[in-house]
mmCIF file of C-alpha atoms in Angstrom:
data_model
loop_
_atom_site.group_PDB
_atom_site.id
_atom_site.type_symbol
_atom_site.label_atom_id
_atom_site.label_comp_id
_atom_site.label_asym_id
_atom_site.label_seq_id
_atom_site.Cartn_x
_atom_site.Cartn_y
_atom_site.Cartn_z
ATOM 1 C CA MET A 1 33.730 -23.939 -3.932
ATOM 2 C CA SER A 2 30.891 -25.447 -1.875
ATOM 3 C CA ARG A 3 32.437 -24.064 1.321
ATOM 4 C CA PHE A 4 32.607 -20.646 -0.288
ATOM 5 C CA LEU A 5 28.978 -20.805 -1.422
ATOM 6 C CA SER A 6 27.887 -21.675 2.117
ATOM 7 C CA PHE A 7 29.700 -18.568 3.309
ATOM 8 C CA VAL A 8 27.950 -16.430 0.715
ATOM 9 C CA MET A 9 24.537 -17.846 1.633
ATOM 10 C CA ALA A 10 25.062 -17.266 5.347
ATOM 11 C CA LEU A 11 26.081 -13.699 4.594
ATOM 12 C CA SER A 12 23.089 -13.176 2.312
ATOM 13 C CA LEU A 13 20.688 -14.088 5.112
ATOM 14 C CA TRP A 14 22.358 -11.573 7.440
ATOM 15 C CA VAL A 15 22.160 -8.876 4.790
ATOM 16 C CA GLY A 16 18.507 -9.780 4.221
ATOM 17 C CA ALA A 17 17.774 -9.107 7.888
ATOM 18 C CA VAL A 18 19.425 -5.703 7.624
ATOM 19 C CA SER A 19 17.620 -4.739 4.434
ATOM 20 C CA ALA A 20 14.192 -5.970 5.525
ATOM 21 C CA GLN A 21 13.641 -2.559 7.115
ATOM 22 C CA ASP A 22 14.170 -0.775 3.812
ATOM 23 C CA VAL A 23 11.279 0.130 1.589
ATOM 24 C CA GLY A 24 12.541 0.150 -1.980
ATOM 25 C CA LEU A 25 14.797 -1.746 -4.284
ATOM 26 C CA ALA A 26 18.507 -1.348 -3.881
ATOM 27 C CA ARG A 27 19.915 0.905 -6.604
ATOM 28 C CA LEU A 28 23.243 0.577 -8.300
ATOM 29 C CA MET A 29 25.087 3.782 -7.391
ATOM 30 C CA GLY A 30 28.350 2.901 -9.148
ATOM 31 C CA GLY A 31 30.804 0.127 -9.756
ATOM 32 C CA GLN A 32 34.044 -0.950 -11.385
ATOM 33 C CA ILE A 33 35.851 -4.104 -12.482
ATOM 34 C CA GLU A 34 39.632 -3.748 -12.715
ATOM 35 C CA ASP A 35 42.576 -6.075 -13.309
ATOM 36 C CA ARG A 36 45.345 -6.120 -10.706
ATOM 37 C CA ARG A 37 48.759 -7.723 -10.704
ATOM 38 C CA PHE A 38 49.434 -11.461 -10.477
ATOM 39 C CA GLY A 39 46.202 -12.506 -12.200
ATOM 40 C CA VAL A 40 43.825 -10.819 -9.756
ATOM 41 C CA THR A 41 40.634 -9.030 -10.850
ATOM 42 C CA ASP A 42 38.571 -6.935 -8.421
ATOM 43 C CA LEU A 43 34.823 -6.264 -8.775
ATOM 44 C CA GLN A 44 33.106 -3.602 -6.709
ATOM 45 C CA LEU A 45 29.425 -2.630 -6.769
ATOM 46 C CA ASP A 46 28.124 0.336 -4.756
ATOM 47 C CA LEU A 47 24.475 -0.117 -3.754
ATOM 48 C CA SER A 48 21.976 2.123 -1.998
ATOM 49 C CA GLN A 49 21.275 -0.593 0.600
ATOM 50 C CA GLY A 50 22.129 -4.179 1.489
ATOM 51 C CA VAL A 51 20.140 -7.011 -0.090
ATOM 52 C CA PRO A 52 20.184 -10.835 0.008
ATOM 53 C CA TRP A 53 22.590 -12.159 -2.637
ATOM 54 C CA ARG A 54 24.373 -15.257 -3.828
ATOM 55 C CA LEU A 55 27.221 -16.133 -6.187
ATOM 56 C CA PHE A 56 28.118 -19.125 -8.371
ATOM 57 C CA THR A 57 29.966 -19.986 -11.601
ATOM 58 C CA LEU A 58 28.815 -21.782 -14.751
ATOM 59 C CA THR A 59 30.470 -23.217 -17.854
ATOM 60 C CA ASP A 60 29.704 -23.092 -21.622
ATOM 61 C CA PRO A 61 30.641 -20.275 -21.618
ATOM 62 C CA ASP A 62 32.603 -19.771 -18.416
ATOM 63 C CA ARG A 63 30.822 -17.112 -16.404
ATOM 64 C CA LEU A 64 30.329 -15.652 -12.953
ATOM 65 C CA VAL A 65 26.708 -15.160 -11.808
ATOM 66 C CA LEU A 66 25.489 -12.858 -9.028
ATOM 67 C CA ASP A 67 21.827 -12.966 -7.952
ATOM 68 C CA PHE A 68 20.221 -10.214 -5.864
ATOM 69 C CA ALA A 69 16.811 -9.719 -4.272
ATOM 70 C CA GLU A 70 16.645 -7.110 -5.754
ATOM 71 C CA VAL A 71 18.759 -4.403 -7.475
ATOM 72 C CA ASP A 72 17.442 -1.731 -9.819
ATOM 73 C CA TRP A 73 19.961 -1.550 -12.684
ATOM 74 C CA GLN A 74 18.352 1.516 -14.285
ATOM 75 C CA GLY A 75 21.006 3.799 -15.715
ATOM 76 C CA ALA A 76 23.804 1.238 -15.353
ATOM 77 C CA ASP A 77 26.437 1.192 -18.112
ATOM 78 C CA PRO A 78 28.107 -2.262 -18.214
ATOM 79 C CA GLU A 79 30.798 -1.092 -20.621
ATOM 80 C CA ALA A 80 31.793 1.767 -18.315
ATOM 81 C CA ILE A 81 31.887 -0.534 -15.283
ATOM 82 C CA ASN A 82 33.943 -3.253 -16.940
ATOM 83 C CA GLN A 83 37.573 -2.158 -17.242
ATOM 84 C CA SER A 84 38.933 -5.719 -17.155
ATOM 85 C CA ASP A 85 40.490 -7.679 -20.014
ATOM 86 C CA ARG A 86 39.569 -10.883 -18.157
ATOM 87 C CA ILE A 87 35.824 -10.116 -18.278
ATOM 88 C CA ALA A 88 34.671 -10.472 -21.887
ATOM 89 C CA VAL A 89 31.037 -9.339 -21.472
ATOM 90 C CA LEU A 90 29.083 -7.884 -18.546
ATOM 91 C CA ARG A 91 25.269 -8.097 -18.482
ATOM 92 C CA MET A 92 22.705 -7.152 -15.843
ATOM 93 C CA GLY A 93 18.945 -7.164 -15.583
ATOM 94 C CA VAL A 94 15.842 -8.822 -14.105
ATOM 95 C CA PHE A 95 15.803 -12.588 -14.528
ATOM 96 C CA ARG A 96 12.586 -13.355 -12.636
ATOM 97 C CA PRO A 97 10.056 -11.280 -10.667
ATOM 98 C CA GLY A 98 11.665 -10.146 -7.431
ATOM 99 C CA TRP A 99 15.211 -11.102 -8.454
ATOM 100 C CA SER A 100 17.880 -9.412 -10.527
ATOM 101 C CA ARG A 101 21.089 -10.851 -11.927
ATOM 102 C CA LEU A 102 24.572 -9.808 -13.010
ATOM 103 C CA VAL A 103 26.451 -12.110 -15.398
ATOM 104 C CA ALA A 104 30.165 -11.689 -16.162
ATOM 105 C CA GLU A 105 31.349 -13.839 -19.065
ATOM 106 C CA LEU A 106 34.998 -14.698 -18.476
ATOM 107 C CA ALA A 107 37.730 -14.396 -21.071
ATOM 108 C CA GLU A 108 39.718 -16.954 -19.065
ATOM 109 C CA PRO A 109 38.971 -19.280 -16.116
ATOM 110 C CA MET A 110 38.754 -17.363 -12.830
ATOM 111 C CA ALA A 111 38.122 -18.539 -9.259
ATOM 112 C CA VAL A 112 36.458 -16.518 -6.524
ATOM 113 C CA ASP A 113 39.065 -15.760 -3.879
ATOM 114 C CA ARG A 114 37.091 -13.320 -1.692
ATOM 115 C CA ALA A 115 33.560 -11.962 -1.525
ATOM 116 C CA GLU A 116 31.793 -9.759 0.988
ATOM 117 C CA MET A 117 29.021 -7.214 1.221
ATOM 118 C CA ARG A 118 29.704 -4.344 3.568
ATOM 119 C CA VAL A 119 26.615 -2.547 4.837
ATOM 120 C CA ALA A 120 26.586 0.839 6.576
ATOM 121 C CA PRO A 121 25.378 0.720 10.202
ATOM 122 C CA ASP A 122 22.376 2.867 9.302
ATOM 123 C CA GLY A 123 21.673 0.861 6.128
ATOM 124 C CA ALA A 124 22.234 3.925 3.920
ATOM 125 C CA TRP A 125 24.679 2.166 1.576
ATOM 126 C CA ALA A 126 26.258 -1.188 0.827
ATOM 127 C CA LYS A 127 29.363 -2.255 -1.052
ATOM 128 C CA LEU A 128 29.829 -5.670 -2.672
ATOM 129 C CA VAL A 129 33.497 -6.558 -3.137
ATOM 130 C CA LEU A 130 34.794 -9.618 -5.025
ATOM 131 C CA SER A 131 38.317 -10.747 -5.865
ATOM 132 C CA LEU A 132 38.864 -13.222 -8.691
ATOM 133 C CA THR A 133 42.121 -15.082 -9.347
ATOM 134 C CA SER A 134 43.321 -16.968 -12.398
ATOM 135 C CA THR A 135 42.801 -20.724 -12.397
ATOM 136 C CA ASP A 136 42.886 -23.609 -14.874
ATOM 137 C CA ALA A 137 39.926 -24.869 -16.925
ATOM 138 C CA GLU A 138 39.698 -28.192 -15.102
ATOM 139 C CA SER A 139 39.499 -26.586 -11.663
ATOM 140 C CA PHE A 140 36.952 -24.036 -12.899
ATOM 141 C CA ALA A 141 34.691 -26.737 -14.353
ATOM 142 C CA ALA A 142 34.890 -28.820 -11.175
ATOM 143 C CA ALA A 143 33.726 -25.887 -9.033
ATOM 144 C CA ALA A 144 31.028 -24.650 -11.434
ATOM 145 C CA GLY A 145 27.327 -25.361 -11.132
ATOM 146 C CA GLN A 146 24.148 -23.658 -10.047
ATOM 147 C CA PRO A 147 23.460 -24.230 -6.330
ATOM 148 C CA ALA A 148 20.142 -25.620 -5.117
ATOM 149 C CA ASP A 149 19.880 -24.091 -1.683
ATOM 150 C CA PRO A 150 16.503 -24.591 0.036
ATOM 151 C CA VAL A 151 16.920 -21.436 2.134
ATOM 152 C CA TRP A 152 17.335 -19.291 -0.973
ATOM 153 C CA VAL A 153 14.328 -20.905 -2.627
ATOM 154 C CA ARG A 154 12.150 -20.147 0.407
ATOM 155 C CA THR A 155 12.954 -16.439 0.148
ATOM 156 C CA ARG A 156 11.402 -16.165 -3.306
ATOM 157 C CA PRO A 157 8.235 -14.048 -3.571
ATOM 158 C CA LYS A 158 5.069 -16.129 -3.310
ATOM 159 C CA ALA A 159 2.265 -13.769 -4.331
ATOM 160 C CA ARG A 160 0.891 -14.616 -7.782
ATOM 161 C CA ARG A 161 -2.298 -13.980 -9.638
ATOM 162 C CA VAL A 162 -4.229 -17.133 -10.443
ATOM 163 C CA THR A 163 -6.454 -15.847 -13.217
ATOM 164 C CA PRO A 164 -6.705 -15.284 -16.067
ATOM 165 C CA ASP A 165 -3.058 -16.046 -16.908
ATOM 166 C CA PRO A 166 -0.946 -17.379 -14.027
ATOM 167 C CA ASP A 167 2.220 -17.323 -16.100
ATOM 168 C CA ARG A 168 2.537 -13.564 -16.389
ATOM 169 C CA PRO A 169 3.017 -11.015 -13.620
ATOM 170 C CA LEU A 170 0.085 -9.073 -12.248
ATOM 171 C CA THR A 171 0.247 -5.601 -13.805
ATOM 172 C CA ILE A 172 -0.489 -2.797 -11.344
ATOM 173 C CA VAL A 173 -0.766 0.831 -12.432
ATOM 174 C CA LEU A 174 -0.112 3.367 -9.686
ATOM 175 C CA ASP A 175 -1.456 6.818 -10.410
ATOM 176 C CA PRO A 176 0.262 9.628 -8.450
ATOM 177 C CA GLY A 177 -2.433 12.301 -8.439
ATOM 178 C CA HIS A 178 -2.007 15.726 -10.040
ATOM 179 C CA GLY A 179 1.352 16.983 -11.376
ATOM 180 C CA GLY A 180 2.730 19.743 -13.594
ATOM 181 C CA ILE A 181 0.374 22.688 -13.879
ATOM 182 C CA ASP A 182 -1.977 20.955 -11.413
ATOM 183 C CA PRO A 183 -0.109 20.662 -8.083
ATOM 184 C CA GLY A 184 -3.195 19.519 -6.167
ATOM 185 C CA ALA A 185 -3.539 20.471 -2.520
ATOM 186 C CA ARG A 186 -0.760 22.608 -1.021
ATOM 187 C CA ARG A 187 0.311 23.536 2.477
ATOM 188 C CA ASP A 188 3.476 25.052 3.940
ATOM 189 C CA GLY A 189 5.274 24.779 0.615
ATOM 190 C CA ILE A 190 4.355 21.081 0.247
ATOM 191 C CA SER A 191 2.316 19.964 -2.759
ATOM 192 C CA GLU A 192 0.107 16.927 -3.042
ATOM 193 C CA ALA A 193 1.605 16.171 -6.469
ATOM 194 C CA ASP A 194 5.171 15.914 -5.125
ATOM 195 C CA LEU A 195 4.213 13.826 -2.100
ATOM 196 C CA MET A 196 2.160 11.379 -4.169
ATOM 197 C CA LEU A 197 4.927 10.886 -6.724
ATOM 198 C CA LEU A 198 7.395 10.127 -3.929
ATOM 199 C CA PHE A 199 5.018 7.676 -2.274
ATOM 200 C CA ALA A 200 4.131 5.993 -5.587
ATOM 201 C CA GLN A 201 7.824 5.357 -6.230
ATOM 202 C CA GLU A 202 8.275 3.884 -2.753
ATOM 203 C CA LEU A 203 5.149 1.742 -3.067
ATOM 204 C CA ARG A 204 6.253 0.535 -6.489
ATOM 205 C CA GLU A 205 9.540 -0.711 -5.118
ATOM 206 C CA MET A 206 7.907 -2.442 -2.146
ATOM 207 C CA LEU A 207 5.483 -4.235 -4.483
ATOM 208 C CA LEU A 208 8.293 -5.256 -6.843
ATOM 209 C CA ARG A 209 10.122 -6.853 -3.962
ATOM 210 C CA ALA A 210 7.009 -8.446 -2.459
ATOM 211 C CA GLY A 211 5.592 -10.452 -5.352
ATOM 212 C CA ASP A 212 5.246 -11.419 -8.954
ATOM 213 C CA TYR A 213 4.171 -7.944 -9.993
ATOM 214 C CA ARG A 214 4.750 -5.568 -12.861
ATOM 215 C CA VAL A 215 4.248 -2.034 -11.520
ATOM 216 C CA LEU A 216 3.903 1.071 -13.691
ATOM 217 C CA LEU A 217 3.342 4.752 -12.848
ATOM 218 C CA THR A 218 1.093 7.044 -14.870
ATOM 219 C CA ARG A 219 3.744 9.741 -14.470
ATOM 220 C CA GLN A 220 7.446 9.549 -13.637
ATOM 221 C CA ASP A 221 8.049 13.196 -12.789
ATOM 222 C CA ASP A 222 6.257 16.486 -12.204
ATOM 223 C CA GLN A 223 4.188 16.474 -15.369
ATOM 224 C CA PHE A 224 0.497 16.933 -16.072
ATOM 225 C CA VAL A 225 -1.464 13.866 -17.179
ATOM 226 C CA SER A 226 -5.170 14.262 -17.892
ATOM 227 C CA LEU A 227 -7.731 12.084 -16.145
ATOM 228 C CA GLU A 228 -8.629 10.546 -19.475
ATOM 229 C CA GLY A 229 -4.933 9.987 -20.183
ATOM 230 C CA ARG A 230 -4.478 8.139 -16.873
ATOM 231 C CA VAL A 231 -7.330 5.745 -17.713
ATOM 232 C CA LYS A 232 -5.980 5.217 -21.227
ATOM 233 C CA PHE A 233 -2.488 4.562 -19.857
ATOM 234 C CA ALA A 234 -3.857 1.744 -17.687
ATOM 235 C CA HIS A 235 -5.634 0.182 -20.671
ATOM 236 C CA ASP A 236 -2.631 0.473 -22.954
ATOM 237 C CA ALA A 237 -0.459 -1.158 -20.266
ATOM 238 C CA GLY A 238 -2.850 -4.105 -19.922
ATOM 239 C CA ALA A 239 -3.345 -3.250 -16.256
ATOM 240 C CA ASP A 240 -4.967 -5.753 -13.894
ATOM 241 C CA LEU A 241 -5.312 -3.147 -11.121
ATOM 242 C CA PHE A 242 -5.417 0.637 -10.951
ATOM 243 C CA ILE A 243 -4.689 2.561 -7.738
ATOM 244 C CA SER A 244 -4.895 6.356 -7.774
ATOM 245 C CA LEU A 245 -3.030 8.083 -4.915
ATOM 246 C CA HIS A 246 -4.047 11.395 -3.337
ATOM 247 C CA ALA A 247 -3.693 13.486 -0.178
ATOM 248 C CA ASP A 248 -6.304 16.208 -0.309
ATOM 249 C CA ALA A 249 -7.080 19.234 1.838
ATOM 250 C CA LEU A 250 -10.357 20.399 3.325
ATOM 251 C CA SER A 251 -11.364 24.053 3.401
ATOM 252 C CA GLU A 252 -13.712 23.371 6.300
ATOM 253 C CA GLY A 253 -13.600 20.910 9.178
ATOM 254 C CA VAL A 254 -10.918 18.419 10.160
ATOM 255 C CA ALA A 255 -10.341 14.977 8.611
ATOM 256 C CA HIS A 256 -7.714 12.461 9.651
ATOM 257 C CA GLY A 257 -6.533 9.119 8.297
ATOM 258 C CA ALA A 258 -6.701 7.161 5.072
ATOM 259 C CA ALA A 259 -9.888 6.611 3.078
ATOM 260 C CA ILE A 260 -10.425 4.674 -0.141
ATOM 261 C CA TYR A 261 -12.946 5.299 -2.893
ATOM 262 C CA THR A 262 -14.640 3.115 -5.472
ATOM 263 C CA LEU A 263 -16.766 4.315 -8.370
ATOM 264 C CA ALA A 264 -20.449 5.145 -7.988
ATOM 265 C CA GLU A 265 -22.527 7.696 -9.831
ATOM 266 C CA GLU A 266 -24.223 8.551 -6.548
ATOM 267 C CA ALA A 267 -21.634 9.573 -3.957
ATOM 268 C CA SER A 268 -21.780 7.987 -0.526
ATOM 269 C CA ASP A 269 -21.819 11.416 1.126
ATOM 270 C CA ALA A 270 -21.716 15.117 0.273
ATOM 271 C CA ALA A 271 -18.007 15.453 1.035
ATOM 272 C CA SER A 272 -17.149 12.637 -1.365
ATOM 273 C CA ALA A 273 -19.289 14.201 -4.084
ATOM 274 C CA ALA A 274 -17.554 17.545 -3.602
ATOM 275 C CA LEU A 275 -14.138 15.911 -3.697
ATOM 276 C CA ALA A 276 -14.885 14.085 -6.971
ATOM 277 C CA GLU A 277 -16.229 17.292 -8.492
ATOM 278 C CA ARG A 278 -13.089 19.163 -7.475
ATOM 279 C CA HIS A 279 -10.790 16.536 -8.950
ATOM 280 C CA ASP A 280 -12.617 16.752 -12.270
ATOM 281 C CA ARG A 281 -12.661 20.553 -12.105
ATOM 282 C CA ASP A 282 -8.877 20.573 -11.658
ATOM 283 C CA ASP A 283 -8.628 18.729 -14.956
ATOM 284 C CA LEU A 284 -10.927 21.242 -16.631
ATOM 285 C CA LEU A 285 -8.885 24.141 -15.296
ATOM 286 C CA ALA A 286 -5.834 22.581 -16.912
ATOM 287 C CA GLY A 287 -7.513 23.078 -20.288
ATOM 288 C CA LEU A 288 -9.094 19.664 -20.883
ATOM 289 C CA ASP A 289 -12.849 19.186 -21.174
ATOM 290 C CA LEU A 290 -13.907 15.651 -20.285
ATOM 291 C CA SER A 291 -17.405 16.162 -21.690
ATOM 292 C CA GLY A 292 -15.999 15.499 -25.148
ATOM 293 C CA THR A 293 -14.396 12.161 -24.396
ATOM 294 C CA ASP A 294 -13.444 9.916 -27.269
ATOM 295 C CA ASP A 295 -15.201 6.683 -28.202
ATOM 296 C CA ARG A 296 -12.897 4.601 -26.016
ATOM 297 C CA VAL A 297 -13.777 6.390 -22.788
ATOM 298 C CA ALA A 298 -17.439 6.646 -23.796
ATOM 299 C CA GLN A 299 -17.524 2.888 -24.349
ATOM 300 C CA ILE A 300 -15.967 2.338 -20.932
ATOM 301 C CA LEU A 301 -18.732 4.391 -19.325
ATOM 302 C CA MET A 302 -21.476 2.531 -21.208
ATOM 303 C CA ASP A 303 -20.015 -0.864 -20.368
ATOM 304 C CA LEU A 304 -19.742 -0.108 -16.668
ATOM 305 C CA ALA A 305 -23.269 -1.329 -15.826
ATOM 306 C CA ARG A 306 -22.786 -4.537 -17.819
ATOM 307 C CA LEU A 307 -19.577 -5.796 -16.291
ATOM 308 C CA ASP A 308 -18.849 -7.441 -12.963
ATOM 309 C CA ASN A 309 -15.914 -5.233 -12.072
ATOM 310 C CA THR A 310 -17.527 -3.156 -9.325
ATOM 311 C CA PRO A 311 -17.601 -5.940 -6.685
ATOM 312 C CA ARG A 312 -13.918 -6.652 -7.360
ATOM 313 C CA SER A 313 -13.029 -2.989 -6.843
ATOM 314 C CA GLN A 314 -15.049 -2.874 -3.633
ATOM 315 C CA ALA A 315 -13.350 -6.018 -2.338
ATOM 316 C CA LEU A 316 -9.951 -4.544 -3.202
ATOM 317 C CA ALA A 317 -10.823 -1.378 -1.273
ATOM 318 C CA ARG A 318 -11.936 -3.388 1.761
ATOM 319 C CA HIS A 319 -8.741 -5.451 1.859
ATOM 320 C CA ILE A 320 -6.511 -2.390 1.454
ATOM 321 C CA VAL A 321 -8.276 -0.663 4.344
ATOM 322 C CA ASP A 322 -7.785 -3.774 6.489
ATOM 323 C CA GLY A 323 -4.107 -3.905 5.515
ATOM 324 C CA ILE A 324 -3.529 -0.239 6.354
ATOM 325 C CA GLU A 325 -5.349 -0.514 9.677
ATOM 326 C CA THR A 326 -3.287 -3.558 10.623
ATOM 327 C CA SER A 327 -0.034 -1.891 9.607
ATOM 328 C CA LEU A 328 -0.589 1.616 10.990
ATOM 329 C CA GLY A 329 -3.258 1.016 13.616
ATOM 330 C CA HIS A 330 -5.801 3.500 12.273
ATOM 331 C CA VAL A 331 -7.656 4.732 9.191
ATOM 332 C CA HIS A 332 -10.308 7.387 8.592
ATOM 333 C CA LYS A 333 -13.402 7.003 10.762
ATOM 334 C CA ASP A 334 -15.398 6.299 7.577
ATOM 335 C CA PRO A 335 -12.747 4.735 5.315
ATOM 336 C CA LEU A 336 -14.836 3.044 2.584
ATOM 337 C CA ARG A 337 -16.486 5.593 0.318
ATOM 338 C CA GLN A 338 -17.905 5.991 -3.173
ATOM 339 C CA ALA A 339 -17.990 8.830 -5.677
ATOM 340 C CA ALA A 340 -17.983 9.500 -9.418
ATOM 341 C CA PHE A 341 -14.254 10.020 -9.910
ATOM 342 C CA SER A 342 -13.505 10.088 -13.624
ATOM 343 C CA VAL A 343 -10.168 8.405 -13.016
ATOM 344 C CA LEU A 344 -12.021 5.286 -11.738
ATOM 345 C CA LYS A 345 -14.219 4.842 -14.805
ATOM 346 C CA SER A 346 -12.358 1.910 -16.271
ATOM 347 C CA ALA A 347 -15.001 -0.796 -16.336
ATOM 348 C CA ASP A 348 -12.735 -3.779 -16.905
ATOM 349 C CA ILE A 349 -9.921 -2.894 -14.457
ATOM 350 C CA PRO A 350 -10.514 -3.014 -10.688
ATOM 351 C CA SER A 351 -9.864 0.592 -9.689
ATOM 352 C CA VAL A 352 -9.680 2.461 -6.401
ATOM 353 C CA LEU A 353 -8.697 5.962 -5.322
ATOM 354 C CA LEU A 354 -6.768 6.103 -2.062
ATOM 355 C CA GLU A 355 -6.645 9.267 0.016
ATOM 356 C CA LEU A 356 -3.559 8.660 2.161
ATOM 357 C CA GLY A 357 -4.420 11.548 4.453
ATOM 358 C CA PHE A 358 -5.234 15.243 4.422
ATOM 359 C CA LEU A 359 -2.692 18.030 4.031
ATOM 360 C CA SER A 360 -5.103 20.290 5.879
ATOM 361 C CA THR A 361 -4.588 18.212 9.059
ATOM 362 C CA GLN A 362 -1.254 18.820 10.768
ATOM 363 C CA ALA A 363 -0.868 15.221 11.979
ATOM 364 C CA ASP A 364 -1.509 13.823 8.482
ATOM 365 C CA LEU A 365 0.894 16.317 6.919
ATOM 366 C CA ARG A 366 3.573 15.260 9.394
ATOM 367 C CA ASN A 367 2.904 11.581 8.651
ATOM 368 C CA LEU A 368 3.083 12.062 4.894
ATOM 369 C CA GLN A 369 6.543 13.604 5.263
ATOM 370 C CA ASP A 370 7.783 10.767 7.496
ATOM 371 C CA PRO A 371 9.571 7.950 5.582
ATOM 372 C CA ALA A 372 8.826 5.430 8.349
ATOM 373 C CA TRP A 373 5.106 6.234 8.252
ATOM 374 C CA ARG A 374 5.061 6.004 4.446
ATOM 375 C CA ALA A 375 6.785 2.617 4.723
ATOM 376 C CA GLY A 376 4.022 1.429 7.046
ATOM 377 C CA MET A 377 1.361 2.726 4.667
ATOM 378 C CA ALA A 378 3.028 0.977 1.718
ATOM 379 C CA ALA A 379 3.251 -2.260 3.718
ATOM 380 C CA GLY A 380 -0.454 -2.059 4.521
ATOM 381 C CA ILE A 381 -1.338 -1.614 0.844
ATOM 382 C CA ARG A 382 0.965 -4.499 -0.064
ATOM 383 C CA ASP A 383 -0.642 -6.819 2.489
ATOM 384 C CA GLY A 384 -4.157 -5.777 1.524
ATOM 385 C CA LEU A 385 -3.400 -6.420 -2.128
ATOM 386 C CA ALA A 386 -2.028 -9.890 -1.332
ATOM 387 C CA ALA A 387 -5.166 -10.761 0.660
ATOM 388 C CA TRP A 388 -7.381 -9.525 -2.173
ATOM 389 C CA LEU A 389 -5.516 -11.695 -4.687
ATOM 390 C CA VAL A 390 -6.271 -14.803 -2.650
ATOM 391 C CA GLU A 391 -9.971 -13.968 -2.409
ATOM 392 C CA ASP A 392 -10.237 -12.891 -6.042
ATOM 393 C CA ALA A 393 -8.681 -16.147 -7.225
ATOM 394 C CA ALA A 394 -11.085 -18.171 -5.081
ATOM 395 C CA LEU A 395 -14.087 -16.322 -6.547
ATOM 396 C CA SER A 396 -12.869 -16.362 -10.139
ATOM 397 C CA ARG A 397 -14.772 -19.530 -11.085
ATOM 398 C CA LEU A 398 -18.028 -18.019 -9.874
ATOM 399 C CA ARG A 399 -17.504 -14.794 -11.744
ATOM 400 C CA ARG A 400 -19.123 -14.355 -15.149
ATOM 401 C CA GLN A 401 -16.336 -14.171 -17.718
#
């Protein structure tokens, strides 16, 4: 069994090199476990891309374990996949941040006869194929045991939040701007709402793979969520960070590149003030009047001046800009800005609003539709966030709690 595990580990590193170019989590596209003749059982999993993986067996109860970095099991039906009488129970899910697991409890001792992951040349799909053969209990027990491979351990995500609770994942809320009756900026049949939802999903998956993060979206589809509702969602989720994503359009002039906003009652420039006013007006046009906010939002606004959150938001913005510039090579000529965006008025959650680009600029529109460019943007945000976490942890003891 040790020889077989070495084979699996070597293969997992090769698959990891292939999948490193991909942005999101691998998704389970289908699968089946079937019994064949002469005590053979075949397992096949169809994935959207190749990922690092490993395999081992355990006893009490006898079971086969497959670890992946990482597979999204959403929508999977274990009972539909498992058509084998030799597999008693099939379970799948996340077992630690950045890693997912499939466990097949065996109705009888089985040995792994063959295992391989086939990856398409363009990385568009992958297929994991296993063959299990009947064996005796003594042989199964002798081969069982969780491997301790130093190479696998080194591939685990390292990014963690140090304060206030290092034992739980950092919760990040991504806010894809607009949606539903409010499509945001539009050009050539492309809406800001659709582009931001797509990018938020891609960024979520990159962050899930990169670190010990819990990542939530304020909307999962093309639906309208009020500005107040987005802030409340972050609070209800216990968010540690809030990042609102936009790609606006200018009626006059030309703007190019990413810019990031933090909250200030006095805008840093007239264009920023006009942009914040327009975002709030879009919410009003949707039938919601923010002037009558409830006590929760009112309390957030009153507490803003008393809390130390603003410097953390500004530091987050600075690191994200640095990450994007390193990854893509350019940002807006004036990338750090301030304005009174209602969606940033959460006093106890570091919050930024990121303008990825401008639909009114042809080059930005082309970039926003390019998966490779979006991958670079997501990588820059990921790296900026990781750098901010290091600095924020170092300053935590100096910060008034």
